[in-house]
């Protein structure tokens, strides 16, 4: 079949700096999951010994994932992805409440949070999207104002932003939510493996994780639900996951996720040090070599692996395409919508200056990147920027007849 045949053509050298989109499966992770694709194929819900053996591995995996965020094993629900976890948390909490609680989220959430919140708005809930400042910092006064006088609101604020790497003060958010009896969900997908997650010291009620964002494969996620927090399950059917998520468990994915959690738990401190050294060199090098750039996000509270940078007067898409030809994989801060280049909702919410909005790109690193790759990027990017700017109708003092 063509799809298999074409895979041989994919050995082109790539310098992959798009790890906030997805990551490489760690070889150690692949090794532990393989038996569950082969001989250990039993259904953990089966009564016989063959299923029972697999069920024991499911228990062990649940303990490992719980340890990663300092939760109890029965607070861990395995899902198919973080999009499912986000939907299940927000819609499940709203449905359980019976009334129509106020929904409070932020303007810079992932669509997996924003869209369910907007659906609830369409269904009659009051819904608020909290603003951020030009560095992507959350307006905590707005959060306090919106919660004042409410009881039982549902709040969803991400731990760290996928586009800028800005880390939100989730401990403070959790404390404020507690004062107002609000249910607090956090999308911690980008925090996993990069900042410490401890649900005993940061009292979140619900939390989402995604395997493929930290070196497990695609198709497995986690929803943490604190004991005593009630929600109506989203997936109905069998009794799996303590009646909270029906469907036969994705055993290879779950085992892989548990191994990725163990590796992140053990290796995080060293990894963060390595990531920030590479990211800081990349950032300093680009800022030094390219005039008219803007680093987007809260540089004082930012994931160690993320650099979102605007090259003024040019399009992020053009940069990404050129770099792709050189084997360099990055993301843009804008999405091409119906032929017009719309900046991302995150960059727009930050009120990034006009000249810098469209030229934003994201470099996101992982443990598998090297300083050599950083230097390769530092060699290749500045000439691309200079060339694109020479062709641009915009520039300092040049407005392309637009203004
Ligand atoms: C990738 C991502 C998601 C979605 O995760 P999936 O497992 O791919 O559904 C949700 N939130 C954030 C912040 C992400 O970066």
XYZ file of C-alpha atoms and ligand atoms in Angstrom:
418
model
C 0.000 0.000 0.000
C 1.238 3.449 -0.925
C 1.049 4.774 2.623
C 3.627 2.223 3.827
C 5.775 2.503 0.742
C 6.051 6.284 1.058
C 7.476 6.055 4.550
C 10.885 5.240 3.076
C 10.907 8.718 1.552
C 10.601 10.318 4.982
C 14.214 9.893 6.023
C 15.013 13.469 5.004
C 17.092 15.257 7.644
C 14.782 17.267 9.895
C 15.576 19.697 12.641
C 12.421 19.417 14.706
C 11.606 22.461 16.824
C 7.829 22.006 17.015
C 7.575 20.018 20.231
C 4.582 21.936 21.598
C 2.640 20.443 18.668
C 3.810 16.903 19.320
C 6.918 15.046 20.464
C 8.936 12.025 19.446
C 8.052 8.831 21.319
C 10.969 8.090 23.652
C 12.710 4.791 22.754
C 12.278 3.642 26.383
C 8.550 4.360 26.076
C 8.262 2.427 22.812
C 10.024 -0.575 24.362
C 7.613 -0.910 27.293
C 4.491 -0.545 25.157
C 5.413 -3.111 22.478
C 4.423 -6.238 24.497
C 0.933 -4.745 24.847
C 0.654 -4.588 21.050
C 1.804 -8.197 20.841
C 1.423 -10.981 23.395
C -0.223 -9.001 26.218
C -3.355 -8.171 24.269
C -5.888 -9.170 26.944
C -8.790 -6.959 27.944
C -8.189 -5.709 31.501
C -11.923 -6.092 32.222
C -11.959 -9.822 31.369
C -12.531 -12.320 34.177
C -9.850 -14.788 33.092
C -6.184 -14.797 34.081
C -5.114 -13.485 30.680
C -7.108 -10.288 31.230
C -6.222 -10.199 34.908
C -2.524 -10.042 34.117
C -3.125 -6.984 31.956
C -5.336 -5.436 34.655
C -2.379 -5.569 37.066
C -0.297 -3.539 34.608
C -3.169 -1.074 34.315
C -3.113 -0.626 38.105
C 0.649 -0.095 38.082
C 0.369 2.461 35.292
C -2.312 4.344 37.210
C -0.039 4.482 40.273
C 2.844 5.829 38.201
C 0.707 8.562 36.598
C -0.715 9.465 40.017
C 2.815 9.733 41.458
C 3.790 12.092 38.634
C 1.276 14.719 39.809
C 1.170 13.609 43.484
C -2.439 12.410 43.177
C -4.149 9.229 44.400
C -4.506 6.411 41.833
C -8.322 6.504 41.981
C -8.208 10.169 40.958
C -6.690 9.262 37.557
C -8.984 8.644 34.567
C -7.415 7.548 31.291
C -8.861 9.179 28.170
C -8.097 9.227 24.450
C -6.488 12.695 24.406
C -6.361 15.994 26.239
C -9.126 17.344 24.027
C -11.379 14.660 25.484
C -10.138 15.406 29.022
C -10.853 19.134 28.624
C -14.337 18.473 27.211
C -15.147 15.863 29.845
C -14.054 18.159 32.682
C -15.830 21.327 31.607
C -18.997 19.855 30.138
C -19.173 17.125 32.785
C -18.906 19.613 35.665
C -21.511 21.887 34.078
C -23.926 19.039 33.481
C -23.559 17.713 37.015
C -24.383 21.039 38.584
C -27.923 20.967 37.225
C -28.180 24.758 37.432
C -26.359 26.872 34.854
C -23.124 27.861 36.588
C -21.036 30.740 35.298
C -18.126 29.618 33.102
C -14.858 31.540 33.479
C -11.897 30.843 31.219
C -9.150 32.859 29.516
C -8.872 34.384 26.068
C -5.695 32.382 25.382
C -6.853 28.811 26.091
C -6.406 25.961 23.661
C -9.505 25.454 21.445
C -10.146 22.206 23.371
C -11.134 24.442 26.315
C -12.469 27.506 24.496
C -14.906 25.646 22.265
C -16.661 23.663 25.027
C -16.941 26.889 27.051
C -18.521 28.654 24.070
C -20.899 25.739 23.557
C -22.054 26.170 27.160
C -22.551 29.869 26.466
C -24.755 28.963 23.502
C -26.699 26.728 25.897
C -27.468 29.614 28.226
C -24.522 29.785 30.626
C -22.901 33.119 31.325
C -19.374 32.748 29.919
C -16.373 35.040 30.434
C -12.938 34.921 28.770
C -10.403 36.706 30.971
C -7.971 39.085 29.253
C -4.162 38.970 29.321
C -1.647 41.814 29.038
C 0.845 42.387 26.237
C 3.230 39.853 27.798
C 0.467 37.257 28.046
C 0.015 37.600 31.823
C -3.417 36.814 33.216
C -5.508 39.651 34.683
C -5.988 38.300 38.215
C -8.144 41.270 39.253
C -10.546 40.397 36.454
C -10.704 36.825 37.800
C -11.536 38.125 41.304
C -14.163 40.512 39.891
C -15.837 37.805 37.828
C -15.952 35.393 40.776
C -17.248 37.978 43.276
C -20.714 37.045 44.467
C -20.780 33.734 42.584
C -21.084 30.235 44.034
C -20.232 27.041 42.140
C -18.784 28.676 39.043
C -16.632 26.561 36.711
C -13.177 28.026 36.061
C -10.744 26.682 33.441
C -7.319 28.344 33.325
C -4.392 26.628 31.615
C -1.172 25.887 33.524
C 1.067 26.992 30.648
C 0.298 28.427 27.236
C 1.130 26.304 24.206
C 1.936 29.246 21.918
C 4.009 31.545 24.130
C 5.025 29.235 26.976
C 3.695 31.738 29.516
C 3.091 29.986 32.853
C -0.018 31.121 34.727
C -0.131 31.449 38.554
C -2.336 28.360 38.965
C -1.735 28.093 42.725
C -3.153 31.581 43.180
C -6.031 30.866 40.783
C -6.827 27.675 42.709
C -6.855 29.570 46.009
C -9.230 32.220 44.678
C -11.514 29.520 43.244
C -11.629 27.769 46.625
C -12.726 31.012 48.330
C -15.687 31.213 45.967
C -16.619 27.539 45.924
C -15.766 27.348 42.236
C -14.719 24.154 40.464
C -11.238 24.720 39.026
C -10.013 22.828 35.972
C -6.570 23.370 34.463
C -5.241 22.251 31.096
C -1.718 21.201 32.145
C -0.752 19.662 28.801
C 2.213 21.962 28.230
C 3.306 21.950 31.867
C 3.948 18.198 31.943
C 7.653 17.475 32.142
C 8.564 21.176 32.177
C 7.210 22.493 35.476
C 6.440 20.602 38.672
C 2.801 19.528 38.960
C 1.707 18.721 42.502
C -2.044 18.577 43.088
C -1.515 18.321 46.860
C 0.180 21.725 47.048
C -1.800 23.324 44.191
C -5.455 22.490 44.914
C -6.862 22.122 41.397
C -10.074 20.091 41.133
C -9.537 18.740 37.636
C -6.485 18.597 35.383
C -5.804 17.438 31.809
C -2.664 15.823 30.357
C -1.796 14.508 26.900
C 0.685 11.679 26.273
C 1.987 12.859 22.919
C 3.130 16.228 24.289
C 5.747 14.554 26.499
C 7.166 11.610 24.568
C 4.337 9.066 24.749
C 2.342 8.304 21.579
C -0.781 10.049 20.323
C -4.172 8.770 21.425
C -3.851 8.702 25.197
C -4.624 11.362 27.785
C -5.418 11.810 31.456
C -8.182 13.512 33.350
C -7.366 13.974 37.023
C -10.463 14.475 39.188
C -9.922 15.227 42.873
C -11.818 12.930 45.268
C -15.174 14.476 46.074
C -15.361 16.570 42.900
C -18.436 15.478 40.976
C -18.951 15.452 37.252
C -21.191 13.634 34.802
C -19.196 11.254 32.605
C -18.982 12.228 28.980
C -18.469 8.743 27.503
C -21.254 6.360 28.476
C -21.142 2.592 28.149
C -19.114 0.072 30.134
C -17.938 0.366 33.707
C -14.285 1.131 32.922
C -12.289 3.761 34.852
C -14.563 3.496 37.874
C -17.689 4.216 35.797
C -16.248 7.599 34.839
C -15.039 6.916 31.287
C -16.526 4.060 29.306
C -14.540 2.238 26.645
C -11.857 -0.468 26.714
C -8.621 1.047 27.923
C -5.883 1.784 25.369
C -3.359 -0.444 27.127
C -0.288 0.187 24.901
C -0.921 3.927 25.165
C -1.513 3.852 28.915
C 1.642 1.833 29.604
C 3.547 4.256 27.377
C 2.094 7.262 29.167
C 3.081 5.806 32.550
C 6.663 5.320 31.353
C 6.734 8.881 29.985
C 5.515 10.120 33.400
C 8.261 8.170 35.171
C 10.915 9.593 32.835
C 9.586 13.130 33.268
C 9.423 12.749 37.054
C 12.980 11.450 37.338
C 14.595 13.569 34.641
C 12.785 16.893 34.755
C 15.295 19.017 36.649
C 18.200 18.118 34.365
C 16.018 18.361 31.282
C 14.738 21.844 32.122
C 18.313 23.020 32.570
C 19.294 21.624 29.168
C 16.184 23.043 27.481
C 16.613 26.536 28.858
C 20.292 26.619 27.874
C 19.363 25.750 24.272
C 16.323 28.051 24.161
C 18.236 30.984 25.652
C 21.053 30.564 23.134
C 18.518 30.437 20.305
C 16.710 33.525 21.590
C 19.866 35.551 22.184
C 21.270 34.549 18.803
C 18.137 35.511 16.861
C 17.710 38.803 18.726
C 21.369 39.678 18.040
C 21.295 38.695 14.361
C 17.892 40.081 13.346
C 16.780 43.686 13.875
C 13.114 44.505 14.627
C 12.108 41.424 16.586
C 9.771 41.057 19.565
C 9.890 38.128 21.997
C 6.277 37.257 22.883
C 5.240 35.940 26.301
C 6.177 36.428 29.939
C 9.947 36.040 29.951
C 10.005 35.843 33.746
C 7.474 32.985 33.848
C 7.901 30.927 30.745
C 8.356 27.260 29.846
C 12.047 26.466 29.388
C 11.481 24.992 25.922
C 9.403 27.688 24.222
C 10.410 30.733 22.184
C 7.676 32.747 20.472
C 9.237 35.529 18.469
C 7.852 38.076 15.996
C 9.919 39.202 13.032
C 8.351 42.547 12.218
C 7.085 43.468 8.747
C 6.970 39.904 7.376
C 4.625 36.911 7.542
C 5.224 34.000 9.901
C 3.917 31.629 7.209
C 6.581 32.748 4.764
C 9.278 32.145 7.368
C 7.938 28.699 8.238
C 7.725 27.649 4.576
C 11.281 28.759 3.853
C 12.614 26.973 6.920
C 10.645 23.858 6.052
C 12.576 23.674 2.770
C 15.744 23.646 4.855
C 14.390 20.799 6.995
C 13.618 23.068 9.967
C 10.175 22.437 11.496
C 8.515 25.264 13.458
C 5.004 26.676 13.912
C 3.509 30.063 13.155
C 1.493 32.204 15.498
C -1.141 32.654 12.869
C -3.506 30.355 11.078
C -4.413 30.692 7.448
C -8.184 31.112 7.556
C -10.176 31.326 4.328
C -7.332 32.841 2.354
C -6.680 35.688 4.770
C -3.806 35.402 7.209
C -5.422 35.776 10.614
C -3.118 36.072 13.606
C -3.672 33.475 16.336
C -6.226 34.232 19.043
C -3.394 34.144 21.593
C -1.259 36.759 19.851
C -4.366 38.886 19.220
C -5.477 38.654 22.861
C -2.056 39.972 23.905
C -2.500 43.071 21.781
C 0.872 42.568 20.086
C 1.714 45.688 18.009
C 0.414 45.735 14.433
C 3.831 45.400 12.828
C 4.649 42.270 14.839
C 1.336 40.409 14.860
C 1.718 38.566 11.568
C 5.402 37.726 11.847
C 5.177 35.557 14.933
C 6.692 32.076 14.910
C 7.195 29.484 17.630
C 10.284 27.404 18.283
C 9.583 24.642 20.828
C 12.338 22.286 21.938
C 12.586 18.852 23.505
C 15.189 16.670 25.216
C 16.151 15.322 21.781
C 17.318 18.662 20.397
C 20.994 19.605 20.470
C 23.106 22.749 20.598
C 24.287 21.781 17.113
C 20.715 22.100 15.864
C 20.363 25.468 17.593
C 23.482 26.641 15.771
C 22.117 25.302 12.473
C 18.981 27.422 12.996
C 21.056 30.460 13.951
C 22.973 30.039 10.708
C 19.904 29.569 8.476
C 17.281 31.967 9.887
C 18.877 35.440 9.633
C 19.453 35.285 5.840
C 15.857 34.061 5.350
C 14.551 37.011 7.393
C 16.710 39.510 5.498
C 15.576 38.102 2.165
C 11.870 38.164 3.050
C 12.167 41.707 4.361
C 13.829 42.849 1.160
C 10.728 41.612 -0.708
C 8.226 43.019 1.802
C 6.241 46.161 0.976
C 6.328 46.887 4.721
C 9.207 48.005 6.875
C 10.326 50.904 9.013
C 9.088 53.922 7.035
C 7.484 51.714 4.367
C 3.788 51.033 4.771
C 3.027 49.338 1.458
C 0.428 52.010 0.714
C -1.732 50.557 3.488
C -1.748 53.490 5.895
C -2.004 19.817 22.319
C -2.827 20.485 23.349
C -4.123 20.029 23.647
C -4.783 18.903 22.905
O -4.192 17.672 23.202
P -4.598 16.368 22.363
O -4.141 15.239 23.223
O -3.854 16.459 21.071
O -6.074 16.379 22.191
C -4.825 20.682 24.625
N -4.291 21.713 25.292
C -3.053 22.178 25.043
C -2.518 23.320 25.824
C -2.276 21.575 24.060
O -1.056 22.059 23.791
